[in-house]
Short mmCIF file of C-alpha atoms and ligand atoms in Angstrom, two decimals:
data_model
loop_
_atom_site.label_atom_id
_atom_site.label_comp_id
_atom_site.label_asym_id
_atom_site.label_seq_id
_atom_site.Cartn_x
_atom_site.Cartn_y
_atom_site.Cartn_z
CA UNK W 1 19.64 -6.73 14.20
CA UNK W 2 22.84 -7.47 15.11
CA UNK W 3 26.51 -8.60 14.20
CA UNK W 4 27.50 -9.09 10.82
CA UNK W 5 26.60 -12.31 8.83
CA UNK W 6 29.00 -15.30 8.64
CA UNK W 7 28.86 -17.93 5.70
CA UNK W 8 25.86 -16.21 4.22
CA UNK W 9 23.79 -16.42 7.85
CA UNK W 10 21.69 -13.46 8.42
CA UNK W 11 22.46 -12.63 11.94
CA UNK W 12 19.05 -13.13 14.77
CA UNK W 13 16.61 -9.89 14.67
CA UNK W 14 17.12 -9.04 18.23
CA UNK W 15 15.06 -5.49 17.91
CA UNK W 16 11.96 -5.71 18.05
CA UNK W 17 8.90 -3.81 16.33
CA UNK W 18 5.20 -3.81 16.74
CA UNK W 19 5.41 -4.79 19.94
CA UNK W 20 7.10 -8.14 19.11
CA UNK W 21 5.45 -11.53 19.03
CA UNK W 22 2.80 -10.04 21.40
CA UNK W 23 2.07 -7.83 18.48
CA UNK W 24 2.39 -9.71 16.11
CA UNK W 25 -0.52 -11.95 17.44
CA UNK W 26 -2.50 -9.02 18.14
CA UNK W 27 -2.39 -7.56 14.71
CA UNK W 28 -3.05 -11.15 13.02
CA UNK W 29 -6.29 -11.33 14.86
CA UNK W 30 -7.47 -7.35 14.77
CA UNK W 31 -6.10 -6.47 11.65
CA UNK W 32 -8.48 -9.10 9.96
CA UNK W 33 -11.00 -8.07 12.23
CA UNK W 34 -10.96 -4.41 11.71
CA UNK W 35 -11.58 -5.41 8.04
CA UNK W 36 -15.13 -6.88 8.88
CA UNK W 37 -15.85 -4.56 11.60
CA UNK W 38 -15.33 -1.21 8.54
CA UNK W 39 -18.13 -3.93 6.64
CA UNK W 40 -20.86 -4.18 9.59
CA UNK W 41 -20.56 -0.92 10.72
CA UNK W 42 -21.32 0.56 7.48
CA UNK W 43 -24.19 -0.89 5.56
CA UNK W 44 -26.93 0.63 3.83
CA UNK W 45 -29.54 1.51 6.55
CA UNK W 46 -26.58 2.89 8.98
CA UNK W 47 -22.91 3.48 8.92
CA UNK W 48 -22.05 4.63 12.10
CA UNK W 49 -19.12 3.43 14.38
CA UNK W 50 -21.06 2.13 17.14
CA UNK W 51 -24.54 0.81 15.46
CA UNK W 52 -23.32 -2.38 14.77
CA UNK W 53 -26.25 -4.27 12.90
CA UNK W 54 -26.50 -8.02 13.38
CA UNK W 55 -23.70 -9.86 12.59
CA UNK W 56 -25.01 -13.73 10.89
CA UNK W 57 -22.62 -16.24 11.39
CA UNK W 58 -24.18 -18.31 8.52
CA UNK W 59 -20.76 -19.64 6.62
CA UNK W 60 -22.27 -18.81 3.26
CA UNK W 61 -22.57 -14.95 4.09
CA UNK W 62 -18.87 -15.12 4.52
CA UNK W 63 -17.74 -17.04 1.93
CA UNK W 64 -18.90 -18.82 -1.54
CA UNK W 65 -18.00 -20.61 -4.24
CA UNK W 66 -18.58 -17.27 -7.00
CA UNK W 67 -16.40 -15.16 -4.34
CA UNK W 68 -13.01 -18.02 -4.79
CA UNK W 69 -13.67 -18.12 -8.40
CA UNK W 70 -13.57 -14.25 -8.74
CA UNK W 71 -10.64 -13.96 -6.38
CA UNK W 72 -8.66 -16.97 -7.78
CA UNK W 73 -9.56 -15.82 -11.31
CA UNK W 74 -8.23 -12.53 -10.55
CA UNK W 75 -4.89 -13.28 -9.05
CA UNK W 76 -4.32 -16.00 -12.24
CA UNK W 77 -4.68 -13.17 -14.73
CA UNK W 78 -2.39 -10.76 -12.94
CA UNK W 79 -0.21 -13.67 -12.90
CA UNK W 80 -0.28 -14.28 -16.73
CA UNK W 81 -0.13 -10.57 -17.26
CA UNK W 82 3.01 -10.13 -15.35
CA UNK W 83 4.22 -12.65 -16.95
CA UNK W 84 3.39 -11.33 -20.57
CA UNK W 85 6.56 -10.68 -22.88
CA UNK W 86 5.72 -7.62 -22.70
CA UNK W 87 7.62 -4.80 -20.99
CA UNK W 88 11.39 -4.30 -20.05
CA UNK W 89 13.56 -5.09 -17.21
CA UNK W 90 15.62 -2.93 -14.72
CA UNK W 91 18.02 -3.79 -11.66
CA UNK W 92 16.90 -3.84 -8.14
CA UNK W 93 19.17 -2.48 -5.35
CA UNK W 94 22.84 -4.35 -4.21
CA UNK W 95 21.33 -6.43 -1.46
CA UNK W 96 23.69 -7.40 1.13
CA UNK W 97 26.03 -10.17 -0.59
CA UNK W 98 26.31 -7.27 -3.41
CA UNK W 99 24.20 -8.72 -6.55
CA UNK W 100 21.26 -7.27 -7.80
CA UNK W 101 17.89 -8.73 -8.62
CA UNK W 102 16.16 -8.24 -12.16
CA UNK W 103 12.41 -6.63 -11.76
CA UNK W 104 9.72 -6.97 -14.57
CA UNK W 105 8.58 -3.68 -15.57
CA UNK W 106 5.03 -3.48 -16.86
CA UNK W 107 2.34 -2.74 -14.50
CA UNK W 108 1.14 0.05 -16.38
CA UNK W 109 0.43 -1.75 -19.51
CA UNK W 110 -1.51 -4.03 -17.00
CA UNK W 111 -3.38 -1.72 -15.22
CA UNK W 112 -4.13 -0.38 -18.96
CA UNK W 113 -5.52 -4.27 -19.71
CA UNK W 114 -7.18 -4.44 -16.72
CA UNK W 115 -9.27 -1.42 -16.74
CA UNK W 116 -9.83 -2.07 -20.82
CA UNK W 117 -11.30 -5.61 -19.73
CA UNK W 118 -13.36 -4.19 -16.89
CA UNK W 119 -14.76 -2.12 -19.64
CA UNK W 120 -15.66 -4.53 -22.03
CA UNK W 121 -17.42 -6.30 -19.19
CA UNK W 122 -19.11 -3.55 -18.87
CA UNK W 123 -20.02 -3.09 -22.18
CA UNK W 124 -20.85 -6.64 -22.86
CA UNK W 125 -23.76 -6.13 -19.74
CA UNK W 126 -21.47 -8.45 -17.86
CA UNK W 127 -22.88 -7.94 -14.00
CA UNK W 128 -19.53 -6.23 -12.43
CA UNK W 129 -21.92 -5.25 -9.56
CA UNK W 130 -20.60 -8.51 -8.16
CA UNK W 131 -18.22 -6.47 -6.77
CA UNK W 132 -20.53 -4.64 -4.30
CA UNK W 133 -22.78 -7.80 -3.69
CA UNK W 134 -20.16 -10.05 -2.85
CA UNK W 135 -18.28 -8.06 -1.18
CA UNK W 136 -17.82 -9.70 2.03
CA UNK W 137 -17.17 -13.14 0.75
CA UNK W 138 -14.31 -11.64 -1.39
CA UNK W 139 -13.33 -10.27 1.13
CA UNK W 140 -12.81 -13.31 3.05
CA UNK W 141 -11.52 -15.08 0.06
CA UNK W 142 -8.40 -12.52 0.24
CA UNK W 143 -8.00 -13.19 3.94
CA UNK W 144 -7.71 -16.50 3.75
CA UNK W 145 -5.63 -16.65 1.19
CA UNK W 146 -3.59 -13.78 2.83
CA UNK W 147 -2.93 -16.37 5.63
CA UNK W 148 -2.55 -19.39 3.38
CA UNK W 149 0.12 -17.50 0.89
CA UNK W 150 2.12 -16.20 4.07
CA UNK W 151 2.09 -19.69 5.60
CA UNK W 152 3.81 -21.21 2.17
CA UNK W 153 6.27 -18.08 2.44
CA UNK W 154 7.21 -18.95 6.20
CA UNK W 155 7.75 -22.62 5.21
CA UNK W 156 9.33 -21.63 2.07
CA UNK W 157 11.83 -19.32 3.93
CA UNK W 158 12.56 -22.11 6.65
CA UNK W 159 13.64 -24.74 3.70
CA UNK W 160 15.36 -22.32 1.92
CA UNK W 161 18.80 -20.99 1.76
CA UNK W 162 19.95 -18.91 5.67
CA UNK W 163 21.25 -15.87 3.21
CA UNK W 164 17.95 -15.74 1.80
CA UNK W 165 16.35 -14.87 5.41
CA UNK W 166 14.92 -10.67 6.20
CA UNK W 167 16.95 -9.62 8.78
CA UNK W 168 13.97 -8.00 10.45
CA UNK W 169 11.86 -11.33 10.69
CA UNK W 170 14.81 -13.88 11.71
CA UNK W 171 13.60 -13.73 15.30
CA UNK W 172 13.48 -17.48 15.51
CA UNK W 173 9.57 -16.37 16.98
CA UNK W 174 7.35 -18.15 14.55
CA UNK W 175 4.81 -15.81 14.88
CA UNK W 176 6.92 -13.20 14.83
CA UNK W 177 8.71 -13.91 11.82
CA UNK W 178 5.10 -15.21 9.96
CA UNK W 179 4.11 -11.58 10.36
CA UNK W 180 7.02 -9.34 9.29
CA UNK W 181 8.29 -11.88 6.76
CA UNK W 182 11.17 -14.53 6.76
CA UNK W 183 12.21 -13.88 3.39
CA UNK W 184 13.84 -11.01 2.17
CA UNK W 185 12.64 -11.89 -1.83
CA UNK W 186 11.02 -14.53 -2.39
CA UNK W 187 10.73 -16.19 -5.74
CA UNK W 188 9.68 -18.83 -7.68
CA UNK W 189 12.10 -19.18 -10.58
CA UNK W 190 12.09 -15.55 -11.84
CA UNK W 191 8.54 -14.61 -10.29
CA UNK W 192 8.97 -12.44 -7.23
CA UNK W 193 5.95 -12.82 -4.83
CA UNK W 194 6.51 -9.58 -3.12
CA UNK W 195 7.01 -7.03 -5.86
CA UNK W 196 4.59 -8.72 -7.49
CA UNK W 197 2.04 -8.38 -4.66
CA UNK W 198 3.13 -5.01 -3.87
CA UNK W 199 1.74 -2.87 -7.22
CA UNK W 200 -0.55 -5.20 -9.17
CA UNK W 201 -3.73 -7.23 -8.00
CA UNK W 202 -4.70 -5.34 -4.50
CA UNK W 203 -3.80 -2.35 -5.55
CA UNK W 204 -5.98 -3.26 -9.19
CA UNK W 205 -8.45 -4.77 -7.03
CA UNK W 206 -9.29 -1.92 -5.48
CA UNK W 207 -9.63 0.52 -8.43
CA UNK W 208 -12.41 -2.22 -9.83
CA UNK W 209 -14.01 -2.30 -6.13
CA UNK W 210 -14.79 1.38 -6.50
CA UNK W 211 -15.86 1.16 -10.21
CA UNK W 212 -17.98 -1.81 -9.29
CA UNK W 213 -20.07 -0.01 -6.37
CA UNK W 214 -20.87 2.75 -8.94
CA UNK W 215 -22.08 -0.42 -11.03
CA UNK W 216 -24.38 -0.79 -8.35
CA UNK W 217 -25.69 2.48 -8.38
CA UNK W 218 -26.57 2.39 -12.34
CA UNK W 219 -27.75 -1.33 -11.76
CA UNK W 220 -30.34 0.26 -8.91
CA UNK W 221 -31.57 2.61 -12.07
CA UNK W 222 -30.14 5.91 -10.24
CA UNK W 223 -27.21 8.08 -10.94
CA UNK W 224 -23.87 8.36 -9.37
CA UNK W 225 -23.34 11.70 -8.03
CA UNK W 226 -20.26 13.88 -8.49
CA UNK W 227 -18.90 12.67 -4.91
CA UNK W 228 -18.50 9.22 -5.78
CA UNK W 229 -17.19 9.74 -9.32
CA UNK W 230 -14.90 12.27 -7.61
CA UNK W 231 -13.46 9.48 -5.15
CA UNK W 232 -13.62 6.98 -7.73
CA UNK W 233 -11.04 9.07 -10.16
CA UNK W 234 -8.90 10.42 -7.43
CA UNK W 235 -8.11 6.91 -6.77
CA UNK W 236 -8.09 5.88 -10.00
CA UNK W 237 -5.39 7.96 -10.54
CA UNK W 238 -3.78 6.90 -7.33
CA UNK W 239 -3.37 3.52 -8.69
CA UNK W 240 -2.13 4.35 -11.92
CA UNK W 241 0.32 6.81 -11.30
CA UNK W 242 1.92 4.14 -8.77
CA UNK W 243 2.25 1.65 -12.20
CA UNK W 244 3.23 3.88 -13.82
CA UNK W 245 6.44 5.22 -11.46
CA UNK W 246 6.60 1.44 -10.75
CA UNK W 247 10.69 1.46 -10.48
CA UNK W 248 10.59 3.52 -7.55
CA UNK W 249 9.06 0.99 -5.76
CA UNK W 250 12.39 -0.68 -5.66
CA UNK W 251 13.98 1.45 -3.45
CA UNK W 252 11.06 1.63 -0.76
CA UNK W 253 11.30 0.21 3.17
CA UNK W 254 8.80 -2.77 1.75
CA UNK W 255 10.80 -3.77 -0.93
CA UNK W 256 14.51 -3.21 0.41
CA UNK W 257 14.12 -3.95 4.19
CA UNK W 258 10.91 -6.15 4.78
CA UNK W 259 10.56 -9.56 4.41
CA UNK W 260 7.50 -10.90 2.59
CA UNK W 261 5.42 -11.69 5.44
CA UNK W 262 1.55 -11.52 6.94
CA UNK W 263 2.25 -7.59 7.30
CA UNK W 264 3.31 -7.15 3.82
CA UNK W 265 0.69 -9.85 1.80
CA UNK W 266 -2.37 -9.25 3.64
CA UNK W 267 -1.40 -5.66 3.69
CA UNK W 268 -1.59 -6.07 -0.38
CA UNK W 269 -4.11 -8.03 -1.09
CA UNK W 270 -7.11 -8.02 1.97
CA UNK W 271 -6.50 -4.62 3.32
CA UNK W 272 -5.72 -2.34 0.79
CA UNK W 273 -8.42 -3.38 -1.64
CA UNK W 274 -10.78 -3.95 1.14
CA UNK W 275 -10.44 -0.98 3.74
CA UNK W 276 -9.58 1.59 0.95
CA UNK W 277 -12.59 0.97 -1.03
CA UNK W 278 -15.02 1.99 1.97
CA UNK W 279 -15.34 5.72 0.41
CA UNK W 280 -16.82 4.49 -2.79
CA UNK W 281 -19.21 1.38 -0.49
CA UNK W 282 -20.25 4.04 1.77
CA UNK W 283 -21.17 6.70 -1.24
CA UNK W 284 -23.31 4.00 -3.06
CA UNK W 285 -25.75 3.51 0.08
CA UNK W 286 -25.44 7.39 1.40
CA UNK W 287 -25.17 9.59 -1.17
CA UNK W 288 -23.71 12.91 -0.53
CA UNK W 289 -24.68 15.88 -2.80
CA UNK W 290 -21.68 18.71 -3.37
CA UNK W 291 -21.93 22.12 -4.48
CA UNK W 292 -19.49 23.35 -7.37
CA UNK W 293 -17.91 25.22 -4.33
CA UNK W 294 -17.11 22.37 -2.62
CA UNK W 295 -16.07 20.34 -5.85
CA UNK W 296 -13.53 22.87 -6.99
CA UNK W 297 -12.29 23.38 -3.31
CA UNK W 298 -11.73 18.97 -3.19
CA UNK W 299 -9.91 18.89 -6.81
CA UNK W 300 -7.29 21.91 -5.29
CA UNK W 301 -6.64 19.65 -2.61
CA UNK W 302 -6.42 17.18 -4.24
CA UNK W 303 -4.18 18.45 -6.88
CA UNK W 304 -1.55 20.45 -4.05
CA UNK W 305 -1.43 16.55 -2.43
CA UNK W 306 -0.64 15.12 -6.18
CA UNK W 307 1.97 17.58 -6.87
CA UNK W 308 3.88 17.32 -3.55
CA UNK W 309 3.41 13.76 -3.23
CA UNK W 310 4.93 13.31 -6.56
CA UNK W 311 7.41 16.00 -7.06
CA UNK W 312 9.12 14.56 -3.96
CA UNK W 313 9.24 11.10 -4.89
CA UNK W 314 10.08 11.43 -8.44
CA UNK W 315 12.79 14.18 -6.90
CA UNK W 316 14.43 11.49 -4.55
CA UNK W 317 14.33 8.64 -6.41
CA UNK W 318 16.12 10.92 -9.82
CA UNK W 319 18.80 11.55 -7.14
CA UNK W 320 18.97 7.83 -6.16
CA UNK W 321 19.58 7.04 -9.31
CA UNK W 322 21.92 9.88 -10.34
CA UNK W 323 23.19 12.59 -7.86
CA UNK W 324 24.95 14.34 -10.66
CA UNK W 325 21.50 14.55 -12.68
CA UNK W 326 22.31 17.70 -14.55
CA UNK W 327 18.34 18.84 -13.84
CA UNK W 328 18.79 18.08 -10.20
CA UNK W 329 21.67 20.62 -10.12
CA UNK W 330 19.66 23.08 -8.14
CA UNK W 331 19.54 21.10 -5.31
CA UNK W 332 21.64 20.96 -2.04
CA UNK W 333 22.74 18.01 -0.82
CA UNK W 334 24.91 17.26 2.08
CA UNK W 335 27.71 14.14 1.67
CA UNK W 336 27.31 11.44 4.19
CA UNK W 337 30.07 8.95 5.92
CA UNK W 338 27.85 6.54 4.69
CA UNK W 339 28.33 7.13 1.09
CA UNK W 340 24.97 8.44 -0.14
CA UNK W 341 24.48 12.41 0.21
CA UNK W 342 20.85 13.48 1.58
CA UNK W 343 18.93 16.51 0.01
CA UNK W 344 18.33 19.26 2.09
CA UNK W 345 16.85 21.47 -0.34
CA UNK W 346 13.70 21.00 -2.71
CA UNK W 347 11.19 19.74 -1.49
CA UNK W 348 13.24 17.06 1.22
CA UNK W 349 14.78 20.83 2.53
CA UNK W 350 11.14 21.62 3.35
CA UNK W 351 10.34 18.46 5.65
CA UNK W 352 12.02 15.13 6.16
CA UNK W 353 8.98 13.47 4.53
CA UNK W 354 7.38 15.77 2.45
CA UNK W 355 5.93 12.41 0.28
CA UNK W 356 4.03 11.56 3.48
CA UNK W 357 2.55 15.20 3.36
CA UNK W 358 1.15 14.60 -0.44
CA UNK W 359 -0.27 11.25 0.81
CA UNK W 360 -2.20 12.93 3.38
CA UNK W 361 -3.64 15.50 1.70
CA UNK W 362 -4.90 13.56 -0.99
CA UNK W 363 -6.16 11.55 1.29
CA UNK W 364 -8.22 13.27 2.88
CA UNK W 365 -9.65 15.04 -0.48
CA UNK W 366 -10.58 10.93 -0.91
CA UNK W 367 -13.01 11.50 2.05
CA UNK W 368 -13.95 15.14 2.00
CA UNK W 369 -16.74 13.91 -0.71
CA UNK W 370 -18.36 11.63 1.49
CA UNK W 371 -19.33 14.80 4.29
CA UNK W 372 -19.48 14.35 7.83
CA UNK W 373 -22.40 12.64 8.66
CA UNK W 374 -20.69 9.36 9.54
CA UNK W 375 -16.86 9.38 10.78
CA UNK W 376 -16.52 5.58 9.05
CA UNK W 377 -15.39 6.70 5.74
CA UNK W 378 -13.16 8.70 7.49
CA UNK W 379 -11.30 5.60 8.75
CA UNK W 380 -8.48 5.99 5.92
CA UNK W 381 -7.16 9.54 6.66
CA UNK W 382 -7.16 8.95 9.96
CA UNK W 383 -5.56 5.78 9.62
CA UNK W 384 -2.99 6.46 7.51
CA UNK W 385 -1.91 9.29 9.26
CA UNK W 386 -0.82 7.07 12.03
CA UNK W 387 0.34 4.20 9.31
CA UNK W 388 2.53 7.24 8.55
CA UNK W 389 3.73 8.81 11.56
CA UNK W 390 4.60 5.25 12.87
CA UNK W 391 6.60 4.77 9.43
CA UNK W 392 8.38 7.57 9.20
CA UNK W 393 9.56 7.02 12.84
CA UNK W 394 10.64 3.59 11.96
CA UNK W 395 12.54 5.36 9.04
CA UNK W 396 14.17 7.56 10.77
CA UNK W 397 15.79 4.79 13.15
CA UNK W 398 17.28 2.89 10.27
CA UNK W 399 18.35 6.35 9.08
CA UNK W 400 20.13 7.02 12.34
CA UNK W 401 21.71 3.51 12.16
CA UNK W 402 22.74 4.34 8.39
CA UNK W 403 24.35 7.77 8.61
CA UNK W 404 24.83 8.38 12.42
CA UNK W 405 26.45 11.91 13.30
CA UNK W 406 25.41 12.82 9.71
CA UNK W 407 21.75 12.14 10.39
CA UNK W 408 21.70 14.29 13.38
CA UNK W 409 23.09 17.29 10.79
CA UNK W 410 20.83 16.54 8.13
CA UNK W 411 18.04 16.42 11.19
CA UNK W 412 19.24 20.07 12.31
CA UNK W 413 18.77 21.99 8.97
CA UNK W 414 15.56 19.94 8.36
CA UNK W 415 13.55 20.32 11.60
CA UNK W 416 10.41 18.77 10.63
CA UNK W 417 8.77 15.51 10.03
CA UNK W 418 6.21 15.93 8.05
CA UNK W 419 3.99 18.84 8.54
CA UNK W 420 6.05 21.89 8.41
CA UNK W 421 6.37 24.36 11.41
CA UNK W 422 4.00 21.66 12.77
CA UNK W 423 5.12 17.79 13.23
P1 LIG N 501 10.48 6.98 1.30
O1 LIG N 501 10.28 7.02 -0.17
O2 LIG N 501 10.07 8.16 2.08
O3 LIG N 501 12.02 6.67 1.53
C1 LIG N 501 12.71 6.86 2.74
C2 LIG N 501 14.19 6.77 2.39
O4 LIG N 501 14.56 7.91 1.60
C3 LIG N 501 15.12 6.82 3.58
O5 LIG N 501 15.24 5.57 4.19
C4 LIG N 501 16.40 7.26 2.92
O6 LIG N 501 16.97 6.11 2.29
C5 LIG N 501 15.92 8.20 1.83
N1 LIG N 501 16.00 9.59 2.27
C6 LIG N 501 15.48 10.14 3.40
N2 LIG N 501 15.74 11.46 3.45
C7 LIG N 501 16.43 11.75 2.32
C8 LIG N 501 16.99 12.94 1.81
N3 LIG N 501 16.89 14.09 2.46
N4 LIG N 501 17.65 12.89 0.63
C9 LIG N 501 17.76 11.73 -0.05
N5 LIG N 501 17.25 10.55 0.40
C10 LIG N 501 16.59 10.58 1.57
O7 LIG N 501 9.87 5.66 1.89
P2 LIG N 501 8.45 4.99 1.96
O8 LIG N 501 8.61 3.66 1.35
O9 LIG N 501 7.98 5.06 3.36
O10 LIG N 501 7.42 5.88 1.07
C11 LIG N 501 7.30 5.85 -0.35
C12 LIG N 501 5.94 6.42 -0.75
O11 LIG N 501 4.93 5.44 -0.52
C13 LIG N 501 5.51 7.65 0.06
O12 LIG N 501 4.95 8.61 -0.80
C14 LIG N 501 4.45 7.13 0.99
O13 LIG N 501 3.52 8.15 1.31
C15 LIG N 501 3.85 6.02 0.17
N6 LIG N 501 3.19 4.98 0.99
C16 LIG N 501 1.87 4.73 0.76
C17 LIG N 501 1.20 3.77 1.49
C18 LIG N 501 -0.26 3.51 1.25
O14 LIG N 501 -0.79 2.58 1.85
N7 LIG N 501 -0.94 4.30 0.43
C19 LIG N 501 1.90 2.97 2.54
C20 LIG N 501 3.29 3.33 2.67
C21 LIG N 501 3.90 4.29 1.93
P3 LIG N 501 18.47 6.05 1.71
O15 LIG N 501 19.18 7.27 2.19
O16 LIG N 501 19.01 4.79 2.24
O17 LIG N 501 18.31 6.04 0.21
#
C-alpha cells in the first residue's frame, strides 16, 4: 500500500502477498481441492496420504438436493439468530476516516441455541448422522457458495463507494482482489457479512460435524470411545470460548486489515468446518483405544494450550481496551511513536506471539487421540503451524510499518516468535 488517500480513495495495493495474482489463482483451485483430497484419502477402509481410493465423478456423489437444503437451512437460521433482539452492542475500531462501526454481540447465546437444537434433534430421533453421510455434498454446497458469496462481495465492492475498498485487495487484479477481499466491511443495512461469517455458522458448523460423526457411531449400534469424545469436547470448547470472547475478534488482522474476500469466506465457511472436522471423520471409521495414561497426559496438554492461548489474548485485548487497567498494573509496557505502548512483560514478554503457542498446543492435543497410524488427521497441526508462522510474519511487517524504530526495541527485549528459546 501506498500514499495516503485523497477524497475518500483508498490508494492501489502495490505489495503484494501470497504470491500475488499467481497465488491467488493457485490457492482458488488447491485450496478447494485440498478439501476433497483430506475426503478421498481418508475413508473407512483406508486413510492414508497416498491410497487414494477411486474417485466417481457421478454429479450426485458431489452434490444433492438434501445437502443445499441443510446448508441453506443452516446459514438462514444463523442469519435470524444474529439477528435476534437479543444481545448488546459494542464499537468496532476507528477505521481510517475515524468513525467506528457498531458490532452485534451475541454469539454465545447462539452457539447456546444451536447446540440446545442439535439436542432436541437428537432427542426427537431426528437422523443428525446426515452429517457424516452427506458429508461430501455439504461440503460442496459450502464451496460453491463460498465462490458464489465472494463473487456478490467483489461486485458489491466494485459498485460501491472507493472509501469503502481494503487497502490490501485494491490491486485493480480481479483475481487478486476476489481472493483477499475488495471490501474492507461489507454490509447490508446493519448486517456485516464478515464478522458475521467470521464466529458463527463455520465455526458452529463444525462443532455439529464432530457431534454428528459420533451420531454415526451410536447409529452403527457401537460406542464412541474416549478419543473421539475427547476431540469432540476439546473442540467444543474451542468454539465456544471464541463466542464467548467474541469482542476480541474486533481487533484481529481479519477483521481490521482484510477485506472480505475468497480467503476470508471460504476460509469460514468450506474450510474450517470441513478440514477441521477430519479428527472426529477419521475416529468414527478407525477407532483408536487410549489408556488413562495417555488420556490424562492429552487433557494437560490440552489444558497448558487453553491457559496460554487465553491468558494472552484476554491479556492483550484488556490492554487494548484500557492500558491503565488497574489489574494490568503488573505489566511492562514500552510507549511507542505510534501512540499505542506494546507489552513486554506477561505473557507478550515471554514471546511475540505467545497466543499462537496456545493454538498449537491445543492443537495438537486435537490429534494426539487419533495415534499415529495414519499422518491424515494430522493435517491440522501441521497445517496450522505454517497458517501460523506465515501469519505472524505477515504481522510482524505491518508491525514494522506501524511502530518502526520502536518495533525493532520491542523486537530486542522480546527475541522470540513463538516458541521460546526456539522460533
Ligand atoms: P493477534 O491477536 O496476535 O494480534 C496481533 C496484534 O497485536 C499486532 O498487530 C499488534 O497490533 C498487537 N500486538 C503485538 N504485540 C503486542 C504487544 N507486545 N503488546 C500489545 N499489543 C501487541 O492476531 P491474530 O488475529 O493473528 O490472532 C488472534 C488469535 O486467533 C490467536 O490466538 C490465533 O492463534 C487465533 N487464530 C486462529 C485461527 C484458526 O484457524 N484456528 C486462524 C488465525 C488466528 P496493535 O499494536 O496495532 O494493536
Amino acid at each position: 500500500m501506498a500514499g495516503e488517500e485523497k477524497d475518500g480513495k483508498i490508494p492501489r495495493t502495490t505489495e503484494f502477498e501470497f504470491m500475488g495474482p499467481i497465488g491467488s489463482v493457485l490457492m482458488l483451485v488447491s485450496l478447494p481441492l485440498t478439501v476433497y483430497y483430506l475426503y478421498f484419502a481418508c475413508q473407512p477402509e483406508s486413510c492414508s496420504m497416498f491410497d487414494l481410493p477411486k474417485v466417481t465423478f457421478d454429479l450426485s456423489d458431489f452434490l444433492d438436493r438434501d445437502a443445499v437444503l441443510i446448508f441453506i437451512g443452516w446459514m438462514l437460521f444463523q442469519t435470524l439468530l444474529y439477528l435476534a433482539p437479543i444481545g448488546t452492542e459494542t464499537e468496532g475500531v476507528v477505521l481510517r476516516n475515524g468513525t467506528r462501526l457498531i458490532y452485534k454481540i451475541n454469539a454465545f447465546y447462539v452457539v447456546i441455541v444451536s447446540f440446545a437444537m442439535f439436542g432436541l434433534g437428537v432427542y426427537y430421533d431426528y437422523p443428525l448422522h446426515v452429517l457424516y453421510d452427506k458429508y461430501l455434498q455439504l461440503a460442496t454446497t459450502a464451496i460453491i457458495f463460498s465462490y458464489l458469496l465472494s463473487l456478490y462481495l467483489y461486485i458489491k465492492a466494485a459498485m460501491g463507494p472507493p472509501s469503502a475498498i481494503a487497502p490490501r485487495g485494491n490491486s485493480g487484479y480481479f483475481v487478486y482482489d476476489f481472493f483477499m477481499g475488495h471490501e474492507l466491511n461489507p454490509r447490508i443495512g446493519k448486517f456485516d457479512l464478515k464478522y458475521f461469517c467470521e464466529l458463527r455458522p463455520g465455526l458452529i458448523g463444525w462443532a455439529l460435524l464432530n457431534f454428528g460423526m459420533v451420531l454415526k457411531i451410536y447409529e452403527r449400534g457401537e460406542q464412541p470411545t474416549a478419543a473421539i469424545l475427547l476431540v469432540c469436547f476439546f473442540q467444543a470448547v474451542y468454539v465456544v470460548d471464541a463466542l464467548w470472547h467474541e469482542k476480541s475478534i474486533l481487533t484481529t488482522m481479519d477483521i481490521v486489515h482484510d477485506g472480505f474476500g475468497f480467503m476470508l469466506v471460504f476460509g469460514d465457511l468450506a474450510w474450517v468446518p470441513f478440514t477441521y472436522s477430519l479428527q472426529a471423520r477419521y475416529l468414527v471409521d478407525h477407532p483408536v483405544h487410549l489408556s488413562n495414561l495417555a488420556v490424562a497426559a492429552i487433557i494437560g496438554l490440552k489444558l497448558a494450550g487453553f491457559m496460554i492461548f487465553r491468558g494472552s489474548n484476554s491479556q492483550k485485548d484488556a490492554f487494548r481496551r484500557n492500558p491503565n487497567d488497574p489489574a494490568l498494573k503488573h505489566l511492562k509496557s514500552i510507549p511507542t511513536q505510534a501512540g499505542s505502548r506494546l507489552l513486554v512483560s506477561g505473557w507478550w514478554g515471554m514471546v511475540r506471539h505467545p497466543n499462537y503457542l496456545g493454538d498449537i498446543l491445543m492443537a495438537i492435543s486435537w490429534s494426539l487421540p487419533c495415534g499415529f497410524n495414519s499422518i491424515l488427521p494430522w493435517f491440522y497441526p501441521l497445517y496450522f503451524i505454517v497458517l501460523l508462522i506465515h501469519r505472524e510474519w505477515r504481522d510482524s511487517h505491518e508491525c514494522k510499518k506501524k511502530y518502526g524504530q520502536d518495533w525493532d526495541h520491542y523486537c530486542s527485549l522480546v527475541k522470540y516468535r513463538i516458541v521460546p528459546y526456539v522460533y
